[in-house]
Short mmCIF file of N, CA and C in Angstrom, two decimals:
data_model
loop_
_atom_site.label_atom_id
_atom_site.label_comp_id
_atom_site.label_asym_id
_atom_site.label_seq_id
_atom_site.Cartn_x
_atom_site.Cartn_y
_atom_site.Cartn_z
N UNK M 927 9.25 -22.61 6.67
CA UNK M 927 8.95 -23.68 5.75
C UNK M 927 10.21 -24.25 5.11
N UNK M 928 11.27 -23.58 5.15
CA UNK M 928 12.42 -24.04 4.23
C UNK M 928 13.19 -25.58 5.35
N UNK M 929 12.50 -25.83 6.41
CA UNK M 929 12.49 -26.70 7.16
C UNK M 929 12.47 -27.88 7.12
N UNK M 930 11.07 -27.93 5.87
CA UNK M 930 10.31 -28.66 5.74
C UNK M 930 10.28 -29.61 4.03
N UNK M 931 10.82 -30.35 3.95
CA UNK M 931 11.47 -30.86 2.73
C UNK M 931 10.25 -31.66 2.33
N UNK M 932 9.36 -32.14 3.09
CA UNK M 932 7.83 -32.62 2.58
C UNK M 932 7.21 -31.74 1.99
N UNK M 933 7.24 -30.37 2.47
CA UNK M 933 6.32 -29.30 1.93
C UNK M 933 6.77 -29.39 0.55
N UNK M 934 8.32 -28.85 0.59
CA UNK M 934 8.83 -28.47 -0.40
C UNK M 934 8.81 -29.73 -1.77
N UNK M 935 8.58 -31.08 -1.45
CA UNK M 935 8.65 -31.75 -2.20
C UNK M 935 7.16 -31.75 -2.95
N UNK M 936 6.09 -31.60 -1.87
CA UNK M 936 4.96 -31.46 -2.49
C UNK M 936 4.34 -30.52 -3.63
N UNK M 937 5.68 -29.55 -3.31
CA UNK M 937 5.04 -28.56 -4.45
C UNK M 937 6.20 -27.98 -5.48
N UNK M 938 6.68 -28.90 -5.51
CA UNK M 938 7.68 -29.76 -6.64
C UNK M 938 8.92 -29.07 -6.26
N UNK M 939 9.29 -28.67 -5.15
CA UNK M 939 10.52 -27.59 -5.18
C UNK M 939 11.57 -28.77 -4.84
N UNK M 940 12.92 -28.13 -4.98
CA UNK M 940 14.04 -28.88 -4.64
C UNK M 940 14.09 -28.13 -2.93
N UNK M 941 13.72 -26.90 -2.51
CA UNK M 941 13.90 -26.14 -1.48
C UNK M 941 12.29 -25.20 -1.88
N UNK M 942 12.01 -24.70 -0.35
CA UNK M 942 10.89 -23.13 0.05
C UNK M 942 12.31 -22.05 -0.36
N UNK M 943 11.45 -21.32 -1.08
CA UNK M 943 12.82 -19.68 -1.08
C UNK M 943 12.03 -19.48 0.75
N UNK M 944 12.78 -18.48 0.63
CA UNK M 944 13.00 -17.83 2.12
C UNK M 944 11.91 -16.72 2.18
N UNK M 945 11.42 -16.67 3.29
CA UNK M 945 9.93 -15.75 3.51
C UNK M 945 10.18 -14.29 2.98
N UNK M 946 11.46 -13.68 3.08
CA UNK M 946 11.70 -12.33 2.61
C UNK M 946 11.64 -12.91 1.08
N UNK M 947 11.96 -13.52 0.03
CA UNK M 947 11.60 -13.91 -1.41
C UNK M 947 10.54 -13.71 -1.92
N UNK M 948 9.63 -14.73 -1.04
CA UNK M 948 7.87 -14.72 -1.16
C UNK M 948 7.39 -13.40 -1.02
N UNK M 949 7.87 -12.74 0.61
CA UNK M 949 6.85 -11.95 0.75
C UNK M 949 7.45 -10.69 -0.93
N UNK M 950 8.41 -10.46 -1.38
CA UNK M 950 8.89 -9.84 -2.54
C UNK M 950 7.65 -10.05 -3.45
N UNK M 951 7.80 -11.73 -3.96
CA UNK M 951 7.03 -11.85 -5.07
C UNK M 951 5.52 -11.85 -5.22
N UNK M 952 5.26 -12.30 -3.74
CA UNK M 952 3.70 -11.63 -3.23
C UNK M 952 3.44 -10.91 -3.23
N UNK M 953 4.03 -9.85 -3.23
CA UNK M 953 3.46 -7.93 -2.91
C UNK M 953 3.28 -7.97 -5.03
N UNK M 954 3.71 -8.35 -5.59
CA UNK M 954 3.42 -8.44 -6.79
C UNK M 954 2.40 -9.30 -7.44
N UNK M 955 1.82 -9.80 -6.81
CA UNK M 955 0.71 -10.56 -7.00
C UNK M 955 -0.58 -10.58 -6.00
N UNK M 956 -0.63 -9.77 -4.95
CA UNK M 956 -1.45 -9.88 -3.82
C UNK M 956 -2.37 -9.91 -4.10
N UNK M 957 -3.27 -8.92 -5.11
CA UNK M 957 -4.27 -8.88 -5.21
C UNK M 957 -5.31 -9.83 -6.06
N UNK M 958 -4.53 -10.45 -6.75
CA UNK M 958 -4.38 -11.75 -7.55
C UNK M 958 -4.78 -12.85 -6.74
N UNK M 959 -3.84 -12.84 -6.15
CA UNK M 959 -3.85 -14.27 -5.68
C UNK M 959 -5.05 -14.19 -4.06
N UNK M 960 -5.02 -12.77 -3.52
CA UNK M 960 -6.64 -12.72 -2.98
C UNK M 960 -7.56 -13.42 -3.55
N UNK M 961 -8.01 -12.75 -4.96
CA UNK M 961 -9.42 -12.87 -5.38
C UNK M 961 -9.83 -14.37 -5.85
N UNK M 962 -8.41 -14.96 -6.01
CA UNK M 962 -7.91 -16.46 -6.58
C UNK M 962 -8.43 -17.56 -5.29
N UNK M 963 -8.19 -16.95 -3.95
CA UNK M 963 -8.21 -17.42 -2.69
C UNK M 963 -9.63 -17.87 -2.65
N UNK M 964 -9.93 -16.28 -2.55
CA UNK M 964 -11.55 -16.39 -2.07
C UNK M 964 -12.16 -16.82 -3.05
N UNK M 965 -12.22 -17.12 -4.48
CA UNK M 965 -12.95 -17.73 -5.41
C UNK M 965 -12.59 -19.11 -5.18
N UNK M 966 -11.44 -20.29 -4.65
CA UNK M 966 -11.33 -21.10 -4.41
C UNK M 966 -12.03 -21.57 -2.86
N UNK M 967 -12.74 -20.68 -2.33
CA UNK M 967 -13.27 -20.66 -0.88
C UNK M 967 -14.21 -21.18 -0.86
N UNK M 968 -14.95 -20.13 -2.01
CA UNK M 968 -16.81 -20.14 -2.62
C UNK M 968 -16.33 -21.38 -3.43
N UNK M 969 -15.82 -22.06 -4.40
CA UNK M 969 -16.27 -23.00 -5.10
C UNK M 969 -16.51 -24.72 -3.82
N UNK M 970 -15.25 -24.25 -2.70
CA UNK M 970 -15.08 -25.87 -1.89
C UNK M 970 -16.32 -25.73 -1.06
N UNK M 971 -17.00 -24.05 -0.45
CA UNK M 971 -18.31 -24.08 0.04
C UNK M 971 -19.32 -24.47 -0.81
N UNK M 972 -19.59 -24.50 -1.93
CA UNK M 972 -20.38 -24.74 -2.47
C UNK M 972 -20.94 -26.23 -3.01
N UNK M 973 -19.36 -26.57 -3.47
CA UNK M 973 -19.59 -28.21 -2.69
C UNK M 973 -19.51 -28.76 -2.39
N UNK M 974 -19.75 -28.07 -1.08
CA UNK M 974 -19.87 -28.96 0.44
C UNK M 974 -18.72 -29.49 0.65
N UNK M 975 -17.33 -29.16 0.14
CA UNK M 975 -16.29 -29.86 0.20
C UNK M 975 -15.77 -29.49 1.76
N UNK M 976 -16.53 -28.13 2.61
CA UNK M 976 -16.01 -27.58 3.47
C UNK M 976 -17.33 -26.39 3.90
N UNK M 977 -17.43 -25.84 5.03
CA UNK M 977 -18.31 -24.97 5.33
C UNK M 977 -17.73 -23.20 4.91
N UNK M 978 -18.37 -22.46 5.52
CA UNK M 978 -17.87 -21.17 5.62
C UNK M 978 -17.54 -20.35 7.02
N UNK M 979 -18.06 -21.37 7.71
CA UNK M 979 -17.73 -21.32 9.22
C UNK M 979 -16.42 -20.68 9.73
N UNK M 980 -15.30 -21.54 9.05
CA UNK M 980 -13.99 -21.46 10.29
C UNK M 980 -13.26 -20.93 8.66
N UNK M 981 -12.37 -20.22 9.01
CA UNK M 981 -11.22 -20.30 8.23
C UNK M 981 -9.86 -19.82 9.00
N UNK M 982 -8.44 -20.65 8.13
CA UNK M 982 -7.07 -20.46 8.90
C UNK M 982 -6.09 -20.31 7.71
N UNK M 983 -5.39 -19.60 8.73
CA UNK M 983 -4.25 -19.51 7.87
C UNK M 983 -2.98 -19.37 8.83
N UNK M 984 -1.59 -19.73 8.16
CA UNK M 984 -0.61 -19.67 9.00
C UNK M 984 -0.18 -18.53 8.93
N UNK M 985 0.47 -17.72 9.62
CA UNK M 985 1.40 -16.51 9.17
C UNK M 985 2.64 -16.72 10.25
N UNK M 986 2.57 -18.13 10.25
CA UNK M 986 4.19 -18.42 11.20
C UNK M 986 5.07 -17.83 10.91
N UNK M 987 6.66 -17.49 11.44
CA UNK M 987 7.88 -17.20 10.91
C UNK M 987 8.73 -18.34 11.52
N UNK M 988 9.61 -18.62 10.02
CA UNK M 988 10.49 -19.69 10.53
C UNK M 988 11.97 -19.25 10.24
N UNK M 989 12.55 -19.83 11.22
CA UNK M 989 13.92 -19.48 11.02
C UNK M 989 14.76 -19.90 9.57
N UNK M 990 15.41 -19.36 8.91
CA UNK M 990 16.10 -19.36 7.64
C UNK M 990 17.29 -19.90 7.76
N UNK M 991 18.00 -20.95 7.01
CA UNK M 991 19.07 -21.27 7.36
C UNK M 991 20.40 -20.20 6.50
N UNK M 992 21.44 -20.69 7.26
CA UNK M 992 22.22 -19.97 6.51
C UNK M 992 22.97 -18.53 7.18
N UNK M 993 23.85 -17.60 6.54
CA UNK M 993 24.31 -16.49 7.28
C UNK M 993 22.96 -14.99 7.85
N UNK M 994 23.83 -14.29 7.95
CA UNK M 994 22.71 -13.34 7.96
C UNK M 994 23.11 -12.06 7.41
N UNK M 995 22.42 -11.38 6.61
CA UNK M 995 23.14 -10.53 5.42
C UNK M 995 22.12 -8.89 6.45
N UNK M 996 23.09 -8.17 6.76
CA UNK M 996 22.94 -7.25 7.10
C UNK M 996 22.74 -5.84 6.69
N UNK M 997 21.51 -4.80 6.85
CA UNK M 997 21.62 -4.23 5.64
C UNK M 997 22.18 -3.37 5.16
N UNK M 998 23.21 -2.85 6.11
CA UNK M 998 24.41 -2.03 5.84
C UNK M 998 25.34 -2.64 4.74
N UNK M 999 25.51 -4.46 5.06
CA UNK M 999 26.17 -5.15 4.43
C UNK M 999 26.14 -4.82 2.61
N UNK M 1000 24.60 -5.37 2.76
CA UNK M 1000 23.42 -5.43 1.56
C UNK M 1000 23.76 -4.20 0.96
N UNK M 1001 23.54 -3.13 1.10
CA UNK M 1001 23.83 -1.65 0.78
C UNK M 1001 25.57 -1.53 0.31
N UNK M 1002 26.23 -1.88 1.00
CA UNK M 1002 27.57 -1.70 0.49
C UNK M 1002 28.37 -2.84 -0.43
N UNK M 1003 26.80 -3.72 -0.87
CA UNK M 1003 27.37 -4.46 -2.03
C UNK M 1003 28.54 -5.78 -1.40
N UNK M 1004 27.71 -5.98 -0.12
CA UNK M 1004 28.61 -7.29 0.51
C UNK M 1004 27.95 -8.61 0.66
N UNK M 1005 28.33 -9.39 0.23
CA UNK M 1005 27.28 -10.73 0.05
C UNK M 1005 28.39 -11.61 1.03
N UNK M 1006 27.66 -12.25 2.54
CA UNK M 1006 28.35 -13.20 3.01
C UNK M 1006 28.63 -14.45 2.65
N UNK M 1007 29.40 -14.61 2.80
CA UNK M 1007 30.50 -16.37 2.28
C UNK M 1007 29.13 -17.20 2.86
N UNK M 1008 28.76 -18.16 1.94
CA UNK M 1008 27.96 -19.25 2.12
C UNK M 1008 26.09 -18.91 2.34
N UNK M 1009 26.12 -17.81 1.60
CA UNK M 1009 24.81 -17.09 1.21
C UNK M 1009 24.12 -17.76 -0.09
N UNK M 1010 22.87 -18.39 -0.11
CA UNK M 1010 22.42 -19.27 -1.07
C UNK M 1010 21.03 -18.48 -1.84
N UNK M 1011 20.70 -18.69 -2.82
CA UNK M 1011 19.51 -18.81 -3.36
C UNK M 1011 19.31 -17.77 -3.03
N UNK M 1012 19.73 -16.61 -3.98
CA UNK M 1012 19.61 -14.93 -3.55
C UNK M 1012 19.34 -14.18 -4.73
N UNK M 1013 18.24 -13.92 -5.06
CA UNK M 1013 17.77 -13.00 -5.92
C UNK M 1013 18.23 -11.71 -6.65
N UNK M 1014 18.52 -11.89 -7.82
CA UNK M 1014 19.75 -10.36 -8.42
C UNK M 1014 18.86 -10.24 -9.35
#
């Protein structure tokens, strides 16, 4: 998604953080944002905004721009030259 500067504009970002970010801040909210899901499921079935038939979801992986931080690197406290938008 960090690809994708429509996405990102749509949901007010200047940039997507990077799927290792999300999946971080998701494991902290999963169960949350489940029950959030499926209660937004039942309200669009209900009216009629959509059936209960089909449902999708993406679980694409997209390539990340940028270096690639290795985790030996990571571990010995080495951050590569031109590494962006990195969580401390």
């Amino acid at each position: 998604m960090q690809n994708t500067p429509l996405v990102a504009a749509a949901c007010g970002l200047d940039c997507i953080p990077s799927r290792r970010t999300l999946d971080r801040r998701l494991e902290d909210i999963g169960a949350q944002a489940e029950a959030q899901i499926r209660t937004f499921g039942l309200v669009l079935t209900l009216e009629a905004v959509t059936d209960a038939t089909v449902a999708a979801s993406d679980g694409s992986a997209f390539a990340t721009s940028g270096p690639v931080w290795h985790k030996k690197d990571k571990q010995a406290g080495q951050i590569p030259a031109g590494l962006h938008g990195l969580d401390t």
